[in-house]
Coordinates of C-alpha atoms in Angstrom, one line a residue:
M433 CA -6.2 -42.8 59.7
S434 CA -7.0 -44.8 56.5
A435 CA -5.9 -43.4 53.2
R436 CA -8.8 -42.5 50.8
H437 CA -9.1 -41.9 47.1
V438 CA -10.0 -38.3 46.7
A439 CA -10.9 -36.1 43.8
V440 CA -10.6 -32.3 43.9
I441 CA -12.4 -30.4 41.2
G442 CA -10.8 -26.9 40.6
T443 CA -7.2 -25.9 41.2
G444 CA -7.5 -22.3 42.4
Y445 CA -6.2 -21.3 45.9
V446 CA -8.7 -23.5 47.7
G447 CA -8.6 -26.5 45.3
L448 CA -4.8 -26.7 44.9
T449 CA -4.2 -26.2 48.6
T450 CA -6.8 -28.8 49.5
G451 CA -5.5 -31.4 47.0
A452 CA -1.8 -30.9 47.9
C453 CA -2.4 -30.9 51.6
L454 CA -4.6 -34.0 51.5
A455 CA -1.9 -35.8 49.6
F456 CA 0.6 -34.6 52.2
L457 CA -1.7 -36.2 54.8
G458 CA -1.4 -39.5 53.0
H459 CA -4.4 -39.7 50.8
S460 CA -4.4 -40.5 47.1
V461 CA -5.6 -37.3 45.3
V462 CA -6.5 -36.5 41.7
C463 CA -7.0 -32.8 41.0
A464 CA -9.0 -31.8 37.9
D465 CA -9.2 -28.5 36.1
A466 CA -10.7 -27.3 32.9
D467 CA -7.6 -25.3 31.9
P468 CA -5.2 -27.6 30.0
H469 CA -2.3 -25.1 30.3
K470 CA -2.7 -25.0 34.1
V471 CA -2.9 -28.8 34.3
E472 CA 0.3 -29.2 32.2
R473 CA 2.2 -26.7 34.4
L474 CA 1.0 -28.4 37.6
R475 CA 2.1 -31.8 36.3
G476 CA 5.5 -30.3 36.1
A477 CA 5.2 -29.0 39.7
R478 CA 5.0 -25.4 38.4
V479 CA 2.7 -23.4 40.7
D480 CA 1.7 -20.0 39.5
I481 CA 0.0 -19.1 42.7
L482 CA 2.1 -17.1 45.2
E483 CA 1.5 -19.1 48.3
P484 CA 4.2 -20.0 50.8
G485 CA 4.7 -23.8 51.1
L486 CA 2.3 -24.7 48.3
P487 CA 4.9 -25.4 45.6
E488 CA 6.8 -27.7 48.0
R489 CA 3.6 -29.6 48.9
V490 CA 2.7 -30.1 45.2
R491 CA 6.2 -31.3 44.4
E492 CA 6.2 -33.7 47.3
G493 CA 2.8 -35.1 46.3
L494 CA 3.8 -35.7 42.7
E495 CA 7.1 -37.3 43.7
A496 CA 5.4 -39.6 46.2
G497 CA 2.8 -40.6 43.6
R498 CA -0.1 -39.5 45.8
L499 CA -1.0 -36.4 43.8
E500 CA -1.8 -36.1 40.1
F501 CA -3.5 -33.6 37.8
T502 CA -5.9 -34.1 34.9
G503 CA -8.2 -32.1 32.6
D504 CA -10.7 -35.0 32.6
T505 CA -13.2 -34.4 35.4
A506 CA -15.2 -37.6 34.8
A507 CA -12.0 -39.7 35.0
A508 CA -10.9 -37.9 38.1
V509 CA -14.1 -38.8 40.1
A510 CA -14.6 -42.3 38.7
E511 CA -12.7 -44.1 41.5
A512 CA -13.0 -41.4 44.2
E513 CA -14.5 -42.1 47.5
V514 CA -14.7 -38.4 48.3
V515 CA -15.1 -35.6 45.7
F516 CA -14.4 -32.0 46.7
L517 CA -16.0 -29.2 44.7
C518 CA -13.5 -26.3 44.9
L519 CA -15.0 -24.1 42.3
P520 CA -15.4 -20.3 41.9
T521 CA -18.6 -18.7 43.1
P522 CA -18.1 -15.1 42.0
M523 CA -20.4 -12.2 42.5
G524 CA -23.2 -12.5 40.0
A525 CA -26.1 -10.2 39.1
G526 CA -27.5 -8.2 42.0
G527 CA -24.7 -9.4 44.3
A528 CA -25.8 -13.0 44.5
A529 CA -23.3 -15.8 44.3
D530 CA -22.9 -17.2 40.8
L531 CA -23.2 -21.0 41.2
A532 CA -22.9 -21.8 37.4
A533 CA -19.5 -23.6 37.9
V534 CA -20.8 -25.7 40.8
E535 CA -24.0 -26.7 38.9
A536 CA -22.1 -27.4 35.7
V537 CA -19.7 -29.8 37.4
A538 CA -22.6 -31.5 39.3
G539 CA -24.1 -32.3 35.9
Q540 CA -20.8 -33.6 34.5
V541 CA -20.1 -36.0 37.3
R542 CA -23.6 -37.2 38.1
D543 CA -23.5 -40.4 36.1
V544 CA -19.9 -41.4 36.9
L545 CA -19.8 -41.1 40.7
R546 CA -19.2 -44.4 42.3
P547 CA -22.0 -45.7 44.6
G548 CA -21.5 -44.5 48.2
C549 CA -19.3 -41.6 47.1
V550 CA -19.4 -38.4 49.2
V551 CA -19.5 -35.1 47.4
V552 CA -18.1 -32.2 49.4
N553 CA -18.9 -28.5 48.8
K554 CA -15.8 -26.6 49.8
S555 CA -16.7 -23.6 47.7
T556 CA -18.4 -20.7 49.5
V557 CA -22.0 -21.2 48.7
P558 CA -25.4 -19.8 49.9
V559 CA -27.6 -21.8 52.3
G560 CA -29.4 -24.5 50.5
T561 CA -26.6 -25.3 48.0
C562 CA -26.1 -28.8 49.4
E563 CA -29.7 -29.6 48.7
R564 CA -29.4 -28.0 45.3
V565 CA -26.4 -30.1 44.4
A566 CA -28.0 -33.2 45.7
A567 CA -31.0 -32.5 43.5
L568 CA -28.8 -32.0 40.5
L569 CA -27.0 -35.2 41.1
G570 CA -30.2 -37.1 41.6
R571 CA -28.3 -40.0 43.3
A572 CA -29.8 -41.5 46.4
D573 CA -26.6 -43.5 46.8
V574 CA -24.4 -40.3 47.0
S575 CA -24.2 -38.0 50.0
V576 CA -23.6 -34.2 49.7
V577 CA -21.7 -32.5 52.5
S578 CA -20.7 -28.9 53.3
N579 CA -17.1 -28.4 54.5
P580 CA -16.4 -24.7 54.1
E581 CA -12.8 -23.5 53.9
F582 CA -11.2 -20.9 56.2
L583 CA -7.9 -20.3 54.4
R584 CA -6.1 -17.0 54.4
E585 CA -4.2 -16.2 51.2
G586 CA -0.5 -16.1 52.0
R587 CA -1.1 -18.6 54.8
A588 CA -3.3 -21.2 53.1
V589 CA -1.1 -24.2 53.6
E590 CA -0.5 -23.3 57.3
D591 CA -4.2 -22.8 57.8
F592 CA -5.1 -26.1 56.2
L593 CA -2.6 -28.1 58.3
H594 CA -3.2 -26.2 61.5
P595 CA -6.9 -25.1 61.4
D596 CA -8.8 -23.3 64.0
R597 CA -11.7 -25.6 63.4
I598 CA -13.1 -28.0 60.9
V599 CA -16.8 -27.5 60.1
I600 CA -18.7 -30.3 58.5
G601 CA -22.4 -30.0 57.7
A602 CA -24.2 -33.2 56.7
A603 CA -27.6 -34.8 56.9
D604 CA -25.9 -38.3 56.8
Q605 CA -23.8 -38.7 59.8
D606 CA -21.8 -41.6 58.3
A607 CA -20.9 -39.3 55.4
A608 CA -19.8 -36.6 57.9
R609 CA -17.6 -39.1 59.8
R610 CA -16.0 -40.1 56.5
V611 CA -15.1 -36.6 55.6
A612 CA -13.9 -35.9 59.2
G613 CA -11.6 -39.0 58.8
L614 CA -9.7 -37.2 56.0
Y615 CA -8.5 -34.7 58.6
A616 CA -7.8 -37.3 61.4
A617 CA -4.1 -36.4 61.5
L618 CA -4.9 -32.8 62.3
D619 CA -5.3 -31.6 65.8
A620 CA -8.3 -29.3 65.5
P621 CA -11.8 -28.8 67.0
L622 CA -14.5 -30.5 64.9
V623 CA -17.8 -28.9 64.4
L624 CA -20.4 -31.4 63.2
T625 CA -23.7 -29.8 62.1
D626 CA -26.3 -29.7 59.4
P627 CA -25.6 -28.4 55.9
A628 CA -27.5 -25.1 56.3
S629 CA -25.6 -24.2 59.5
A630 CA -22.2 -25.1 57.9
E631 CA -23.0 -23.0 54.8
L632 CA -24.1 -20.0 56.9
T633 CA -21.0 -20.3 59.2
K634 CA -18.7 -19.4 56.3
Y635 CA -20.7 -16.3 55.3
A636 CA -21.1 -15.3 59.0
A637 CA -17.4 -15.5 59.6
N638 CA -16.5 -13.3 56.6
F639 CA -19.2 -10.8 57.4
F640 CA -17.8 -10.5 60.9
L641 CA -14.3 -9.9 59.7
A642 CA -15.4 -7.3 57.2
M643 CA -17.4 -5.6 60.0
K644 CA -14.3 -5.4 62.2
L645 CA -12.3 -3.8 59.4
S646 CA -15.0 -1.3 58.7
F647 CA -15.1 -0.5 62.4
A648 CA -11.3 -0.1 62.5
N649 CA -11.4 2.3 59.5
N650 CA -14.1 4.5 61.0
L651 CA -12.4 4.4 64.4
A652 CA -9.3 5.8 62.7
V653 CA -11.3 8.8 61.5
L654 CA -12.5 9.3 65.0
C655 CA -8.9 9.1 66.3
E656 CA -7.9 11.8 63.8
R657 CA -10.7 14.1 64.9
F658 CA -9.6 13.9 68.6
G659 CA -5.9 13.5 68.3
A660 CA -5.9 10.0 69.5
D661 CA -3.6 7.2 68.2
V662 CA -5.6 4.3 66.6
A663 CA -2.6 1.9 67.1
D664 CA -2.9 2.5 70.9
V665 CA -6.7 2.4 70.9
T666 CA -6.9 -0.9 69.0
E667 CA -4.2 -2.4 71.2
G668 CA -6.2 -1.4 74.2
I669 CA -9.4 -3.0 72.9
G670 CA -7.8 -5.9 71.2
R671 CA -6.3 -7.2 74.4
D672 CA -9.9 -7.8 75.5
P673 CA -10.4 -11.6 74.7
R674 CA -14.0 -10.8 73.8
I675 CA -12.7 -8.6 71.0
G676 CA -9.3 -9.9 70.0
P677 CA -6.6 -8.0 68.0
A678 CA -7.2 -9.5 64.6
F679 CA -8.7 -7.4 61.8
L680 CA -8.4 -4.2 63.7
R681 CA -5.7 -2.5 61.6
P682 CA -7.1 0.4 59.5
G683 CA -6.2 0.6 55.8
P684 CA -7.5 1.6 52.4
G685 CA -10.6 -0.5 52.8
W686 CA -11.1 -4.2 52.7
G687 CA -11.3 -6.4 49.7
G688 CA -9.8 -9.6 48.3
S689 CA -11.3 -12.7 46.7
C690 CA -13.8 -13.4 49.6
L691 CA -15.0 -10.6 51.7
P692 CA -16.6 -8.4 49.0
K693 CA -18.4 -11.2 47.2
D694 CA -19.5 -13.0 50.4
T695 CA -20.9 -9.9 52.1
H696 CA -22.8 -9.0 49.0
A697 CA -24.0 -12.5 48.6
L698 CA -25.2 -12.7 52.2
L699 CA -26.9 -9.3 51.8
T700 CA -28.7 -10.6 48.7
V701 CA -29.8 -13.7 50.6
C702 CA -31.1 -11.5 53.4
D703 CA -33.1 -9.3 51.0
R704 CA -34.6 -12.3 49.2
S705 CA -35.6 -13.9 52.5
G706 CA -37.1 -10.8 54.0
V707 CA -34.5 -10.5 56.7
D708 CA -33.5 -6.9 57.5
F709 CA -29.8 -6.8 58.4
P710 CA -28.8 -3.1 58.6
L711 CA -25.4 -3.9 60.2
L712 CA -24.4 -5.9 57.1
R713 CA -25.5 -3.2 54.7
A714 CA -23.7 -0.5 56.8
T715 CA -20.5 -2.6 56.8
I716 CA -20.4 -2.6 53.0
E717 CA -21.4 1.1 52.7
T718 CA -18.8 2.2 55.2
N719 CA -16.1 0.5 53.2
V720 CA -17.0 2.4 50.1
A721 CA -17.4 5.7 51.9
H722 CA -14.0 5.2 53.6
Q723 CA -12.2 4.8 50.2
R724 CA -13.9 7.9 48.9
R725 CA -12.8 9.8 52.0
L726 CA -9.2 8.9 51.4
V727 CA -9.4 10.0 47.8
E728 CA -10.8 13.3 49.0
R729 CA -7.8 13.6 51.3
V730 CA -5.4 13.3 48.4
A731 CA -7.4 15.8 46.4
A732 CA -7.3 18.3 49.2
A733 CA -3.5 17.9 49.6
C734 CA -2.4 17.6 45.9
G735 CA -5.3 18.8 43.8
R736 CA -5.4 21.9 41.7
G737 CA -7.8 24.8 41.9
A738 CA -10.6 25.5 44.4
E739 CA -12.2 22.1 43.7
G740 CA -8.9 20.2 44.2
S741 CA -8.9 18.7 40.7
L742 CA -6.5 15.8 40.2
H743 CA -6.5 16.1 36.5
G744 CA -2.9 15.6 35.3
V745 CA -1.6 15.1 38.9
R746 CA 0.9 12.3 39.0
L747 CA 0.7 9.9 41.9
A748 CA 2.8 6.9 42.9
L749 CA 1.0 3.9 44.2
Y750 CA 3.0 1.4 46.4
G751 CA 1.2 -1.9 46.3
L752 CA -1.7 -3.2 44.2
T753 CA -2.5 -6.6 45.5
F754 CA -5.2 -6.8 48.1
K755 CA -2.7 -7.7 50.8
A756 CA 0.9 -8.5 51.3
G757 CA 2.2 -12.1 50.6
T758 CA 0.0 -12.7 47.6
S759 CA -0.2 -11.7 43.9
D760 CA -4.0 -11.7 44.0
L761 CA -5.6 -8.6 42.6
R762 CA -9.3 -9.7 42.9
D763 CA -11.4 -6.9 44.4
S764 CA -8.2 -5.3 45.8
P765 CA -8.9 -2.1 47.8
A766 CA -5.8 -0.7 46.2
L767 CA -7.3 -1.0 42.8
A768 CA -10.6 0.4 44.0
V769 CA -8.8 3.5 45.3
A770 CA -6.8 3.7 42.0
R771 CA -10.1 3.7 40.0
L772 CA -11.4 6.5 42.1
L773 CA -8.3 8.5 41.6
R774 CA -8.4 7.9 37.8
E775 CA -12.0 9.1 37.8
R776 CA -10.7 12.3 39.2
G777 CA -8.1 12.6 36.4
A778 CA -4.9 11.5 38.3
E779 CA -2.0 9.9 36.4
L780 CA -0.9 6.8 38.3
T781 CA 2.3 4.9 38.4
A782 CA 2.5 1.8 40.5
Y783 CA 5.0 -0.6 42.0
D784 CA 4.2 -3.9 43.6
P785 CA 6.9 -6.5 44.5
A786 CA 4.6 -9.4 43.6
L787 CA 3.8 -8.2 40.2
R788 CA 7.2 -7.8 38.7
E789 CA 7.2 -11.3 37.1
E790 CA 3.5 -11.5 36.0
R791 CA 2.3 -8.3 34.5
P792 CA -1.5 -8.1 34.6
D793 CA -3.1 -5.9 32.0
L794 CA -3.7 -2.7 34.1
S795 CA -2.6 -0.3 31.4
D796 CA -5.9 1.5 31.3
L797 CA -5.6 2.2 35.1
V798 CA -1.9 2.4 36.1
D799 CA 1.6 2.3 34.6
L800 CA 3.2 -0.6 36.4
V801 CA 6.9 -0.4 36.9
D802 CA 9.5 -2.6 38.5
D803 CA 11.2 -0.1 40.7
P804 CA 9.8 2.0 43.6
V805 CA 12.0 5.0 42.8
R806 CA 11.0 5.0 39.2
A807 CA 7.3 4.9 40.3
A808 CA 7.8 8.1 42.2
E809 CA 9.4 10.1 39.4
G810 CA 7.5 13.4 39.2
A811 CA 4.9 12.3 41.7
A812 CA 3.0 14.9 43.8
A813 CA 2.5 12.2 46.5
C814 CA 3.2 8.6 47.2
L815 CA 0.4 6.4 48.5
V816 CA 1.1 3.1 50.4
L817 CA -1.8 0.8 49.6
T818 CA -0.5 -2.7 50.4
E819 CA 1.4 -3.6 53.6
W820 CA 4.5 -5.0 51.9
P821 CA 7.3 -5.0 54.5
Q822 CA 9.8 -4.4 51.6
L823 CA 8.5 -0.9 51.4
R824 CA 10.3 -0.1 54.6
D825 CA 13.6 -0.7 52.9
V826 CA 12.9 1.6 49.9
D827 CA 15.6 4.3 49.3
W828 CA 13.4 7.1 50.5
A829 CA 16.1 9.7 49.9
A830 CA 16.1 8.7 46.2
V831 CA 12.3 8.8 46.2
A832 CA 12.3 12.3 47.7
A833 CA 14.8 13.5 45.2
C834 CA 12.7 12.5 42.2
M835 CA 9.2 13.6 43.4
S836 CA 7.6 16.9 42.5
G837 CA 5.9 16.9 45.9
H838 CA 6.8 15.8 49.4
E839 CA 3.9 13.9 50.9
V840 CA 3.6 10.1 51.6
H841 CA 0.1 9.0 52.5
D842 CA 0.8 5.7 54.4
W843 CA -2.6 4.1 54.4
R844 CA -1.2 1.0 56.0
N845 CA 0.6 2.8 58.9
L846 CA 3.7 0.8 57.7
L847 CA 6.5 3.3 57.6
D848 CA 8.5 5.2 60.2
P849 CA 7.8 8.9 60.0
D850 CA 11.2 9.8 61.3
V851 CA 12.9 7.9 58.5
L852 CA 10.9 9.9 55.9
A853 CA 11.3 13.2 57.7
R854 CA 15.1 12.9 57.4
T855 CA 14.7 12.8 53.6
G856 CA 12.4 15.8 53.6
L857 CA 9.2 13.8 53.1
S858 CA 6.0 14.4 55.1
W859 CA 4.3 11.3 56.4
R860 CA 0.6 11.0 56.9
G861 CA -1.0 7.8 58.2
I862 CA -4.5 6.8 59.1
G863 CA -5.7 7.5 62.6
R864 CA -2.2 8.3 63.8
P865 CA -0.5 11.6 64.8
A866 CA 2.2 12.8 62.3
A867 CA 4.8 12.3 65.0
A868 CA 3.8 8.7 65.8
R869 CA 6.5 6.1 65.4
V870 CA 5.4 3.0 63.5
A871 CA 6.3 -0.3 65.2

């Protein structure tokens, strides 16, 4: 493998992981970001993203002289052989992906890219974006390639260095080989294809994962109806290699920085292109309906009056991040449920082990506290919304003593009902009998 000069534009989860890991693989990497405060902190090896292994990779790259950070995008790309665009593509009007950041950077670097440079779209973008970026660059001597990321938050470094596959879409096969060469040290299947196929692969993957989660959540409802145990059912079907066990655990709905925006973006693409995809639409609608169903369950158990009003009812929320192992709140299903509860008048106090240091402004939604027992003070019920393993070690006897009610709605099937029962608390999971033991 020959070392390359690489520029990475954007230092979010994808950009910072990409830059730090490429430096770890021996390349010379310059990461650019428009936020001067972030750049200054990264120069000092201070990583604000909660991501195992990432601070170490950043520190190693800086100390080895293979990784640097700048706020000057033009300077970053001037000597680069390969430029990665790792920019946000949030949900825009009507659900479409907002490509403003990608298009703005293309305009900024157009005149400073060196001849023969390869520009790589690593952001999740709609089909046709490679062609769009190429048109914005207007450089016949520069190739544009799609190389979508498949990184899981909380395991991003591991996923980058031990990928299931590397997908590269390019019209220019020499450019594709050059991008593939960056990953030569990794033992992973290589999928070489055209740009449109690579772009669609990313959306198709996230849609399929969202569909499995919606399926698991509806399956849990079916298990409750017939007295079955969803943990046993999903183990039974997950051992079929055609299905697999991943993404079959029910919860309070799916969310995060990718699945919601990508499923909506794909649905918008389908609508605009005249392709009817009812399964995609049902996947999204099922997720919303599932969250409303869970809120109704709380109202039925803790609400006041014939209509089950939650006005003034205090509830404790355990977990706000969209999954354990990250501090990311973007499109968190926990926050979606919290908003529905607030709409019903509930008073919410929350505890999340990842949010004790950085306190996001959630004051209009929840009162965030640093102690799980304090969160439960006066609560009619506790709701487990994120699968933090630390919640198993909570002093549940102390929680029971300070609650006004006795119910724990474990929407991650995380806790052991017997442990709670010994403190006088009643456990209710999703798709599981009340007597079920949680592994």
